[in-house]
PDB file of C-alpha atoms and ligand atoms in Angstrom:
ATOM      1  CA  MET A   1     -20.114 -12.354   4.212  1.00 56.00           C
ATOM      2  CA  PRO A   2     -19.823  -9.576   6.848  1.00 60.00           C
ATOM      3  CA  GLU A   3     -21.824  -6.446   6.072  1.00 61.00           C
ATOM      4  CA  LYS A   4     -19.738  -3.561   4.788  1.00 64.00           C
ATOM      5  CA  ALA A   5     -19.750  -0.598   7.196  1.00 62.00           C
ATOM      6  CA  PRO A   6     -21.257   2.530   5.592  1.00 66.00           C
ATOM      7  CA  SER A   7     -18.675   5.131   4.636  1.00 87.00           C
ATOM      8  CA  ARG A   8     -18.804   8.343   6.654  1.00 90.00           C
ATOM      9  CA  GLY A   9     -21.380  10.829   5.421  1.00 96.00           C
ATOM     10  CA  ARG A  10     -20.509  14.363   4.340  1.00 98.00           C
ATOM     11  CA  PHE A  11     -20.602  17.290   6.746  1.00 98.00           C
ATOM     12  CA  VAL A  12     -21.598  20.669   5.269  1.00 98.00           C
ATOM     13  CA  THR A  13     -21.954  23.847   7.319  1.00 99.00           C
ATOM     14  CA  PHE A  14     -23.525  27.228   6.527  1.00 99.00           C
ATOM     15  CA  GLU A  15     -22.163  30.388   8.096  1.00 98.00           C
ATOM     16  CA  GLY A  16     -22.641  34.141   7.866  1.00 98.00           C
ATOM     17  CA  GLY A  17     -24.179  37.114   9.618  1.00 97.00           C
ATOM     18  CA  GLU A  18     -27.788  37.666  10.694  1.00 96.00           C
ATOM     19  CA  GLY A  19     -30.440  37.097   8.024  1.00 96.00           C
ATOM     20  CA  ALA A  20     -27.905  35.947   5.403  1.00 98.00           C
ATOM     21  CA  GLY A  21     -30.280  33.181   4.262  1.00 98.00           C
ATOM     22  CA  LYS A  22     -28.588  30.166   5.876  1.00 98.00           C
ATOM     23  CA  SER A  23     -31.767  28.385   7.001  1.00 97.00           C
ATOM     24  CA  THR A  24     -33.330  28.961   3.575  1.00 98.00           C
ATOM     25  CA  GLN A  25     -30.316  27.478   1.795  1.00 98.00           C
ATOM     26  CA  VAL A  26     -29.989  24.518   4.186  1.00 98.00           C
ATOM     27  CA  GLU A  27     -33.567  23.545   3.370  1.00 98.00           C
ATOM     28  CA  LEU A  28     -33.101  24.000  -0.403  1.00 98.00           C
ATOM     29  CA  LEU A  29     -29.943  21.864  -0.397  1.00 98.00           C
ATOM     30  CA  ARG A  30     -31.542  19.224   1.835  1.00 98.00           C
ATOM     31  CA  ALA A  31     -34.454  18.899  -0.607  1.00 98.00           C
ATOM     32  CA  ARG A  32     -32.155  18.692  -3.627  1.00 98.00           C
ATOM     33  CA  LEU A  33     -29.884  16.054  -2.076  1.00 98.00           C
ATOM     34  CA  SER A  34     -32.935  14.010  -1.044  1.00 98.00           C
ATOM     35  CA  GLN A  35     -34.190  14.141  -4.633  1.00 97.00           C
ATOM     36  CA  ARG A  36     -30.849  12.663  -5.663  1.00 96.00           C
ATOM     37  CA  GLY A  37     -31.457   9.766  -3.257  1.00 96.00           C
ATOM     38  CA  ILE A  38     -28.920  10.955  -0.684  1.00 97.00           C
ATOM     39  CA  ASP A  39     -29.795  10.281   2.960  1.00 98.00           C
ATOM     40  CA  VAL A  40     -29.457  13.725   4.556  1.00 98.00           C
ATOM     41  CA  ILE A  41     -30.419  15.484   7.778  1.00 98.00           C
ATOM     42  CA  ALA A  42     -30.597  19.215   8.481  1.00 98.00           C
ATOM     43  CA  THR A  43     -29.711  20.578  11.889  1.00 98.00           C
ATOM     44  CA  ARG A  44     -28.684  23.859  13.508  1.00 98.00           C
ATOM     45  CA  GLU A  45     -26.563  25.558  16.137  1.00 98.00           C
ATOM     46  CA  PRO A  46     -26.853  26.457  18.830  1.00 98.00           C
ATOM     47  CA  GLY A  47     -29.171  23.494  19.337  1.00 98.00           C
ATOM     48  CA  GLY A  48     -29.806  20.424  17.227  1.00 98.00           C
ATOM     49  CA  ALA A  49     -30.288  18.105  20.235  1.00 98.00           C
ATOM     50  CA  PRO A  50     -32.653  18.402  23.247  1.00 98.00           C
ATOM     51  CA  ARG A  51     -30.039  19.472  25.832  1.00 98.00           C
ATOM     52  CA  ALA A  52     -28.294  21.756  23.335  1.00 98.00           C
ATOM     53  CA  GLU A  53     -31.667  23.410  22.553  1.00 98.00           C
ATOM     54  CA  ARG A  54     -32.033  24.258  26.247  1.00 98.00           C
ATOM     55  CA  ILE A  55     -28.614  25.946  26.190  1.00 98.00           C
ATOM     56  CA  ARG A  56     -29.721  27.767  22.990  1.00 97.00           C
ATOM     57  CA  ASN A  57     -32.761  29.240  24.751  1.00 96.00           C
ATOM     58  CA  PHE A  58     -30.589  30.446  27.633  1.00 96.00           C
ATOM     59  CA  LEU A  59     -27.983  32.028  25.326  1.00 96.00           C
ATOM     60  CA  LEU A  60     -30.342  33.700  22.845  1.00 94.00           C
ATOM     61  CA  ALA A  61     -32.466  35.164  25.628  1.00 93.00           C
ATOM     62  CA  GLY A  62     -29.297  37.017  26.653  1.00 92.00           C
ATOM     63  CA  LYS A  63     -29.115  35.301  30.038  1.00 94.00           C
ATOM     64  CA  ALA A  64     -25.391  34.551  29.708  1.00 94.00           C
ATOM     65  CA  LYS A  65     -24.431  38.040  28.481  1.00 93.00           C
ATOM     66  CA  ALA A  66     -23.398  39.250  31.944  1.00 94.00           C
ATOM     67  CA  LEU A  67     -20.940  36.353  32.216  1.00 94.00           C
ATOM     68  CA  GLY A  68     -18.918  37.819  29.327  1.00 92.00           C
ATOM     69  CA  PRO A  69     -17.871  36.585  25.853  1.00 92.00           C
ATOM     70  CA  ALA A  70     -15.458  33.899  27.103  1.00 94.00           C
ATOM     71  CA  ALA A  71     -18.201  32.254  29.155  1.00 95.00           C
ATOM     72  CA  GLU A  72     -20.634  32.573  26.228  1.00 96.00           C
ATOM     73  CA  ALA A  73     -18.052  30.856  23.994  1.00 97.00           C
ATOM     74  CA  ILE A  74     -17.828  28.024  26.539  1.00 97.00           C
ATOM     75  CA  LEU A  75     -21.625  27.695  26.639  1.00 98.00           C
ATOM     76  CA  PHE A  76     -21.887  27.624  22.812  1.00 98.00           C
ATOM     77  CA  SER A  77     -19.183  24.937  22.905  1.00 98.00           C
ATOM     78  CA  ALA A  78     -21.065  22.924  25.545  1.00 98.00           C
ATOM     79  CA  ALA A  79     -24.126  22.966  23.293  1.00 98.00           C
ATOM     80  CA  ARG A  80     -21.902  21.953  20.332  1.00 98.00           C
ATOM     81  CA  ASN A  81     -20.425  19.075  22.320  1.00 98.00           C
ATOM     82  CA  ASP A  82     -23.908  17.682  23.000  1.00 98.00           C
ATOM     83  CA  HIS A  83     -24.990  18.280  19.392  1.00 98.00           C
ATOM     84  CA  LEU A  84     -21.919  16.446  18.058  1.00 98.00           C
ATOM     85  CA  GLU A  85     -22.344  13.520  20.449  1.00 98.00           C
ATOM     86  CA  THR A  86     -26.097  13.161  20.070  1.00 98.00           C
ATOM     87  CA  THR A  87     -26.832  14.122  16.486  1.00 98.00           C
ATOM     88  CA  ILE A  88     -23.889  14.845  14.161  1.00 98.00           C
ATOM     89  CA  ARG A  89     -21.409  12.018  14.796  1.00 98.00           C
ATOM     90  CA  PRO A  90     -24.032   9.240  14.884  1.00 98.00           C
ATOM     91  CA  ALA A  91     -25.533  10.503  11.596  1.00 98.00           C
ATOM     92  CA  LEU A  92     -22.137  10.707   9.865  1.00 98.00           C
ATOM     93  CA  ALA A  93     -21.256   7.233  11.143  1.00 97.00           C
ATOM     94  CA  ARG A  94     -24.505   5.905   9.609  1.00 97.00           C
ATOM     95  CA  GLY A  95     -23.374   7.373   6.276  1.00 97.00           C
ATOM     96  CA  GLN A  96     -25.872  10.263   6.327  1.00 98.00           C
ATOM     97  CA  TRP A  97     -25.000  13.715   5.097  1.00 98.00           C
ATOM     98  CA  VAL A  98     -25.342  16.413   7.764  1.00 98.00           C
ATOM     99  CA  LEU A  99     -26.221  20.003   6.806  1.00 98.00           C
ATOM    100  CA  CYS A 100     -25.700  22.340   9.738  1.00 98.00           C
ATOM    101  CA  ASP A 101     -26.986  25.919  10.042  1.00 98.00           C
ATOM    102  CA  ARG A 102     -23.968  27.483  11.845  1.00 98.00           C
ATOM    103  CA  PHE A 103     -21.123  25.606  13.520  1.00 98.00           C
ATOM    104  CA  SER A 104     -17.763  26.415  15.080  1.00 98.00           C
ATOM    105  CA  ASP A 105     -16.914  29.296  12.698  1.00 98.00           C
ATOM    106  CA  SER A 106     -19.786  31.185  14.345  1.00 98.00           C
ATOM    107  CA  THR A 107     -18.024  30.948  17.708  1.00 97.00           C
ATOM    108  CA  ARG A 108     -14.776  32.151  16.151  1.00 95.00           C
ATOM    109  CA  ALA A 109     -16.553  35.059  14.444  1.00 96.00           C
ATOM    110  CA  TYR A 110     -19.231  36.111  16.971  1.00 95.00           C
ATOM    111  CA  GLN A 111     -17.455  35.554  20.263  1.00 94.00           C
ATOM    112  CA  GLY A 112     -14.132  36.595  18.707  1.00 90.00           C
ATOM    113  CA  ALA A 113     -15.572  39.848  17.334  1.00 84.00           C
ATOM    114  CA  LEU A 114     -17.597  40.592  20.443  1.00 79.00           C
ATOM    115  CA  GLY A 115     -15.019  39.913  23.076  1.00 77.00           C
ATOM    116  CA  ASP A 116     -11.693  40.493  21.425  1.00 77.00           C
ATOM    117  CA  LEU A 117     -10.976  36.981  22.724  1.00 88.00           C
ATOM    118  CA  ASP A 118      -7.552  35.419  22.441  1.00 89.00           C
ATOM    119  CA  PRO A 119      -7.594  33.278  19.260  1.00 89.00           C
ATOM    120  CA  VAL A 120      -5.507  30.671  21.124  1.00 94.00           C
ATOM    121  CA  PHE A 121      -8.351  30.248  23.651  1.00 95.00           C
ATOM    122  CA  LEU A 122     -10.937  29.894  20.864  1.00 95.00           C
ATOM    123  CA  ASN A 123      -8.733  27.463  18.900  1.00 95.00           C
ATOM    124  CA  ARG A 124      -8.179  25.253  21.942  1.00 96.00           C
ATOM    125  CA  LEU A 125     -11.877  25.219  22.731  1.00 96.00           C
ATOM    126  CA  GLU A 126     -12.589  24.205  19.138  1.00 97.00           C
ATOM    127  CA  GLN A 127      -9.937  21.474  19.147  1.00 97.00           C
ATOM    128  CA  VAL A 128     -11.290  19.957  22.374  1.00 97.00           C
ATOM    129  CA  VAL A 129     -14.953  20.029  21.324  1.00 98.00           C
ATOM    130  CA  VAL A 130     -14.875  19.484  17.564  1.00 98.00           C
ATOM    131  CA  GLY A 131     -11.785  17.260  17.394  1.00 97.00           C
ATOM    132  CA  PRO A 132     -11.653  15.441  14.078  1.00 96.00           C
ATOM    133  CA  THR A 133     -15.322  16.161  13.191  1.00 98.00           C
ATOM    134  CA  ARG A 134     -14.497  19.084  10.950  1.00 97.00           C
ATOM    135  CA  PRO A 135     -16.813  20.125   8.121  1.00 98.00           C
ATOM    136  CA  ASP A 136     -15.963  18.837   4.640  1.00 98.00           C
ATOM    137  CA  LEU A 137     -17.360  22.025   3.156  1.00 98.00           C
ATOM    138  CA  THR A 138     -18.462  25.371   4.602  1.00 98.00           C
ATOM    139  CA  PHE A 139     -20.537  27.970   2.788  1.00 99.00           C
ATOM    140  CA  ILE A 140     -19.973  31.503   4.010  1.00 98.00           C
ATOM    141  CA  LEU A 141     -23.035  33.478   2.947  1.00 98.00           C
ATOM    142  CA  ASP A 142     -21.749  37.000   2.533  1.00 98.00           C
ATOM    143  CA  LEU A 143     -23.782  40.188   2.264  1.00 98.00           C
ATOM    144  CA  PRO A 144     -23.747  43.728   3.684  1.00 98.00           C
ATOM    145  CA  PRO A 145     -24.922  43.463   7.304  1.00 97.00           C
ATOM    146  CA  GLU A 146     -27.537  46.185   6.738  1.00 97.00           C
ATOM    147  CA  VAL A 147     -29.260  43.928   4.169  1.00 97.00           C
ATOM    148  CA  GLY A 148     -29.179  40.847   6.421  1.00 97.00           C
ATOM    149  CA  LEU A 149     -30.424  42.753   9.460  1.00 96.00           C
ATOM    150  CA  ALA A 150     -33.280  44.250   7.409  1.00 95.00           C
ATOM    151  CA  ARG A 151     -34.334  40.749   6.265  1.00 95.00           C
ATOM    152  CA  ALA A 152     -34.149  39.353   9.804  1.00 93.00           C
ATOM    153  CA  GLY A 153     -35.981  42.413  11.175  1.00 92.00           C
ATOM    154  CA  ALA A 154     -38.809  42.157   8.614  1.00 93.00           C
ATOM    155  CA  ARG A 155     -39.346  38.491   9.456  1.00 90.00           C
ATOM    156  CA  ARG A 156     -39.242  39.218  13.193  1.00 88.00           C
ATOM    157  CA  GLN A 157     -41.864  41.950  12.818  1.00 88.00           C
ATOM    158  CA  ALA A 158     -44.095  39.689  10.741  1.00 89.00           C
ATOM    159  CA  ARG A 159     -43.921  37.078  13.520  1.00 89.00           C
ATOM    160  CA  SER A 160     -44.115  39.652  16.362  1.00 86.00           C
ATOM    161  CA  GLU A 161     -40.858  38.266  17.829  1.00 86.00           C
ATOM    162  CA  ALA A 162     -38.362  40.135  20.012  1.00 83.00           C
ATOM    163  CA  THR A 163     -34.825  40.973  18.827  1.00 82.00           C
ATOM    164  CA  ASP A 164     -32.398  38.275  19.981  1.00 83.00           C
ATOM    165  CA  ARG A 165     -29.130  38.627  21.895  1.00 86.00           C
ATOM    166  CA  PHE A 166     -26.758  39.179  18.944  1.00 89.00           C
ATOM    167  CA  GLU A 167     -29.073  40.859  16.436  1.00 88.00           C
ATOM    168  CA  ALA A 168     -29.383  43.666  19.005  1.00 87.00           C
ATOM    169  CA  GLU A 169     -25.644  44.484  18.896  1.00 90.00           C
ATOM    170  CA  ASP A 170     -24.678  47.698  17.045  1.00 92.00           C
ATOM    171  CA  ILE A 171     -23.780  47.867  13.350  1.00 95.00           C
ATOM    172  CA  SER A 172     -20.015  48.013  13.978  1.00 95.00           C
ATOM    173  CA  PHE A 173     -20.258  44.561  15.563  1.00 94.00           C
ATOM    174  CA  HIS A 174     -22.065  43.184  12.494  1.00 96.00           C
ATOM    175  CA  ARG A 175     -19.424  44.728  10.196  1.00 96.00           C
ATOM    176  CA  ALA A 176     -16.673  43.120  12.286  1.00 95.00           C
ATOM    177  CA  LEU A 177     -18.497  39.799  11.961  1.00 96.00           C
ATOM    178  CA  ARG A 178     -18.515  40.035   8.186  1.00 97.00           C
ATOM    179  CA  THR A 179     -14.760  40.675   8.202  1.00 96.00           C
ATOM    180  CA  ALA A 180     -14.219  37.761  10.597  1.00 95.00           C
ATOM    181  CA  PHE A 181     -16.106  35.293   8.355  1.00 97.00           C
ATOM    182  CA  LEU A 182     -14.240  36.499   5.247  1.00 98.00           C
ATOM    183  CA  THR A 183     -10.935  36.089   7.100  1.00 96.00           C
ATOM    184  CA  ILE A 184     -11.816  32.478   7.997  1.00 96.00           C
ATOM    185  CA  ALA A 185     -12.635  31.828   4.314  1.00 98.00           C
ATOM    186  CA  ARG A 186      -9.336  33.342   3.192  1.00 98.00           C
ATOM    187  CA  GLU A 187      -7.377  31.260   5.706  1.00 97.00           C
ATOM    188  CA  GLU A 188      -9.121  27.967   4.811  1.00 97.00           C
ATOM    189  CA  PRO A 189      -9.858  28.034   1.073  1.00 97.00           C
ATOM    190  CA  ALA A 190      -9.937  24.228   0.774  1.00 97.00           C
ATOM    191  CA  ARG A 191     -12.914  24.056   3.141  1.00 98.00           C
ATOM    192  CA  CYS A 192     -14.701  27.397   2.714  1.00 98.00           C
ATOM    193  CA  VAL A 193     -16.573  28.901  -0.224  1.00 98.00           C
ATOM    194  CA  VAL A 194     -17.812  32.489  -0.074  1.00 98.00           C
ATOM    195  CA  ILE A 195     -21.222  32.947  -1.716  1.00 98.00           C
ATOM    196  CA  ASP A 196     -22.714  36.340  -2.599  1.00 98.00           C
ATOM    197  CA  ALA A 197     -25.915  36.081  -0.546  1.00 98.00           C
ATOM    198  CA  SER A 198     -27.330  39.463  -1.568  1.00 98.00           C
ATOM    199  CA  ARG A 199     -28.952  37.869  -4.660  1.00 98.00           C
ATOM    200  CA  ASP A 200     -32.288  36.063  -4.798  1.00 98.00           C
ATOM    201  CA  ALA A 201     -32.543  32.696  -3.021  1.00 98.00           C
ATOM    202  CA  ASP A 202     -32.701  30.574  -6.203  1.00 98.00           C
ATOM    203  CA  THR A 203     -29.553  32.155  -7.660  1.00 98.00           C
ATOM    204  CA  VAL A 204     -27.713  31.601  -4.371  1.00 98.00           C
ATOM    205  CA  ALA A 205     -28.949  27.976  -4.288  1.00 98.00           C
ATOM    206  CA  ALA A 206     -27.694  27.363  -7.841  1.00 98.00           C
ATOM    207  CA  ASP A 207     -24.174  28.489  -6.866  1.00 98.00           C
ATOM    208  CA  ILE A 208     -24.258  26.290  -3.760  1.00 98.00           C
ATOM    209  CA  TRP A 209     -25.409  23.273  -5.761  1.00 98.00           C
ATOM    210  CA  ALA A 210     -22.629  23.769  -8.327  1.00 98.00           C
ATOM    211  CA  GLU A 211     -20.049  23.729  -5.508  1.00 98.00           C
ATOM    212  CA  VAL A 212     -21.582  20.635  -3.899  1.00 98.00           C
ATOM    213  CA  GLU A 213     -21.537  18.819  -7.219  1.00 96.00           C
ATOM    214  CA  ALA A 214     -17.954  19.774  -7.985  1.00 96.00           C
ATOM    215  CA  ARG A 215     -16.499  19.248  -4.516  1.00 96.00           C
ATOM    216  CA  LEU A 216     -18.546  16.444  -2.962  1.00 96.00           C
ATOM    217  CA  LEU A 217     -20.426  14.610  -5.687  1.00 94.00           C
ATOM    218  CA  GLY A 218     -17.630  14.666  -8.230  1.00 84.00           C
ATOM    219  CA  THR A 219     -19.825  15.902 -11.081  1.00 68.00           C
ATOM    220  CA  THR A 220     -20.205  19.211 -12.840  1.00 52.00           C
ATOM    221  CA  THR A 221     -23.413  21.108 -13.472  1.00 50.00           C
ATOM    222  CA  GLN A 222     -23.133  20.295 -17.208  1.00 52.00           C
ATOM    223  CA  GLU A 223     -22.719  16.548 -16.527  1.00 53.00           C
ATOM    224  CA  SER A 224     -25.706  16.645 -14.215  1.00 53.00           C
ATOM    225  CA  ALA A 225     -27.779  18.508 -16.829  1.00 52.00           C
ATOM    226  CA  ASP A 226     -26.766  15.706 -19.228  1.00 53.00           C
ATOM    227  CA  GLY A 227     -28.177  13.172 -16.749  1.00 47.00           C
ATOM    228  CA  ALA A 228     -24.854  11.899 -15.294  1.00 41.00           C
TER     229      ALA A 228
HETATM  230  N1  LIG B 301     -24.158  32.370  17.621  1.00 94.01           N
HETATM  231  C1  LIG B 301     -24.333  31.094  17.149  1.00 94.01           C
HETATM  232  C2  LIG B 301     -22.985  32.728  18.299  1.00 94.01           C
HETATM  233  O1  LIG B 301     -22.852  33.866  18.760  1.00 94.01           O
HETATM  234  N2  LIG B 301     -22.003  31.801  18.459  1.00 94.01           N
HETATM  235  C3  LIG B 301     -22.127  30.510  18.007  1.00 94.01           C
HETATM  236  O2  LIG B 301     -21.210  29.698  18.182  1.00 94.01           O
HETATM  237  C4  LIG B 301     -23.343  30.145  17.324  1.00 94.01           C
HETATM  238  C5  LIG B 301     -23.522  28.749  16.806  1.00 94.01           C
HETATM  239  C6  LIG B 301     -28.304  32.135  16.488  1.00 94.01           C
HETATM  240  C7  LIG B 301     -27.522  33.280  17.087  1.00 94.01           C
HETATM  241  O3  LIG B 301     -26.449  32.754  17.859  1.00 94.01           O
HETATM  242  C8  LIG B 301     -25.231  33.351  17.458  1.00 94.01           C
HETATM  243  C9  LIG B 301     -25.472  33.790  16.046  1.00 94.01           C
HETATM  244  C10 LIG B 301     -26.920  34.172  16.017  1.00 94.01           C
HETATM  245  O4  LIG B 301     -27.053  35.510  16.433  1.00 94.01           O
HETATM  246  P1  LIG B 301     -30.502  32.183  15.089  1.00 94.01           P
HETATM  247  O5  LIG B 301     -31.895  32.569  15.455  1.00 94.01           O
HETATM  248  O6  LIG B 301     -30.258  30.762  14.755  1.00 94.01           O
HETATM  249  O7  LIG B 301     -29.574  32.619  16.273  1.00 94.01           O
HETATM  250  O8  LIG B 301     -30.016  33.242  14.032  1.00 94.01           O
HETATM  251  P2  LIG B 301     -29.392  33.125  12.635  1.00 94.01           P
HETATM  252  O9  LIG B 301     -28.545  31.888  12.518  1.00 94.01           O
HETATM  253  O10 LIG B 301     -28.722  34.404  12.321  1.00 94.01           O
HETATM  254  O11 LIG B 301     -30.660  32.877  11.739  1.00 94.01           O
HETATM  255  P3  LIG B 301     -31.532  33.843  10.896  1.00 94.01           P
HETATM  256  O12 LIG B 301     -32.810  33.086  10.720  1.00 94.01           O
HETATM  257  O13 LIG B 301     -31.612  35.219  11.468  1.00 94.01           O
HETATM  258  O14 LIG B 301     -30.789  33.992   9.545  1.00 94.01           O
HETATM  259  P4  LIG B 301     -30.592  33.016   8.337  1.00 94.01           P
HETATM  260  O15 LIG B 301     -30.863  31.601   8.679  1.00 94.01           O
HETATM  261  O16 LIG B 301     -29.283  33.336   7.767  1.00 94.01           O
HETATM  262  O17 LIG B 301     -31.682  33.523   7.305  1.00 94.01           O
HETATM  263  P5  LIG B 301     -33.073  32.872   6.819  1.00 94.01           P
HETATM  264  O18 LIG B 301     -32.841  31.871   5.784  1.00 94.01           O
HETATM  265  O19 LIG B 301     -33.844  32.479   8.021  1.00 94.01           O
HETATM  266  O20 LIG B 301     -33.698  34.142   6.118  1.00 94.01           O
HETATM  267  C11 LIG B 301     -34.034  35.316   6.844  1.00 94.01           C
HETATM  268  C12 LIG B 301     -35.186  36.044   6.111  1.00 94.01           C
HETATM  269  O21 LIG B 301     -34.730  36.457   4.835  1.00 94.01           O
HETATM  270  C13 LIG B 301     -35.461  35.810   3.786  1.00 94.01           C
HETATM  271  C14 LIG B 301     -36.169  34.629   4.437  1.00 94.01           C
HETATM  272  O22 LIG B 301     -37.365  34.309   3.783  1.00 94.01           O
HETATM  273  C15 LIG B 301     -36.401  35.135   5.847  1.00 94.01           C
HETATM  274  O23 LIG B 301     -37.550  35.913   5.921  1.00 94.01           O
HETATM  275  N3  LIG B 301     -34.488  35.413   2.752  1.00 94.01           N
HETATM  276  C16 LIG B 301     -34.224  36.147   1.670  1.00 94.01           C
HETATM  277  N4  LIG B 301     -34.721  37.315   1.225  1.00 94.01           N
HETATM  278  C17 LIG B 301     -34.209  37.809   0.046  1.00 94.01           C
HETATM  279  N5  LIG B 301     -33.243  37.172  -0.673  1.00 94.01           N
HETATM  280  C18 LIG B 301     -32.731  36.006  -0.266  1.00 94.01           C
HETATM  281  N6  LIG B 301     -31.746  35.405  -0.971  1.00 94.01           N
HETATM  282  C19 LIG B 301     -33.214  35.451   0.959  1.00 94.01           C
HETATM  283  N7  LIG B 301     -32.901  34.320   1.655  1.00 94.01           N
HETATM  284  C20 LIG B 301     -33.688  34.322   2.747  1.00 94.01           C
END
């Protein structure tokens, strides 16, 4: 009998401003899904594949800033194209779940907010690069930008790292970003869930898990507590 092809895995993205806790929550969800026996990988943008990581280094060092926001959007999209081809689509085709720390909503929000770019340009770029590989579920981790920047700043100081390209923008930019992410969530409620990320990491993770169970695993928290 021919082997049955694995069904496509699930694609879950995490979005939000600086220091919102995305990486922390990706790792907590990855561990919890693994415990449930789900084959899952965690990845990030920009990056997530060797060539895309090289573009990441260029972008976050601020080397593309002088080219302007449209060119930066194109470079983020070039990295995304490589990431999709090399990492995300093959994993989904194998039936793995993919958890991604930032994806195309970050281009809409960051480059949109920074450059006042034409949404038609950003939409076309997204259509060409992402095509049908849209996330099944997107968590928008929402918190006041001052709180996120303070978290990111404290970690940077502890590691003696320099401020990166976008963290260094002024507070009005970070406020515009928050609005942009909340607008995306309002426009696409079937895909996006807004999570209050100002609370402690375990409380945030519990909310995320409840949504994953309800939307992707087809169980409720009570059923799972009952051992379903
Ligand atoms: N970008 C990216 C674009 O402009 N366009 C694009 O298309 C894309 C894809 C990426 C930069 O590129 C921009 C956006 C970004 O500026 P990055 O280094 O990957 O750069 O930056 P971020 O994605 O912003 O990552 P951060 O690490 O800064 O933030 P996270 O992942 O949201 O936060 P996390 O989990 O690392 O936590 C930050 C700190 O807070 C603590 C953690 O321990 C850590 O110290 N923390 C909490 N503290 C209190 N309560 C909680 N609930 C906490 N959760 C985590």
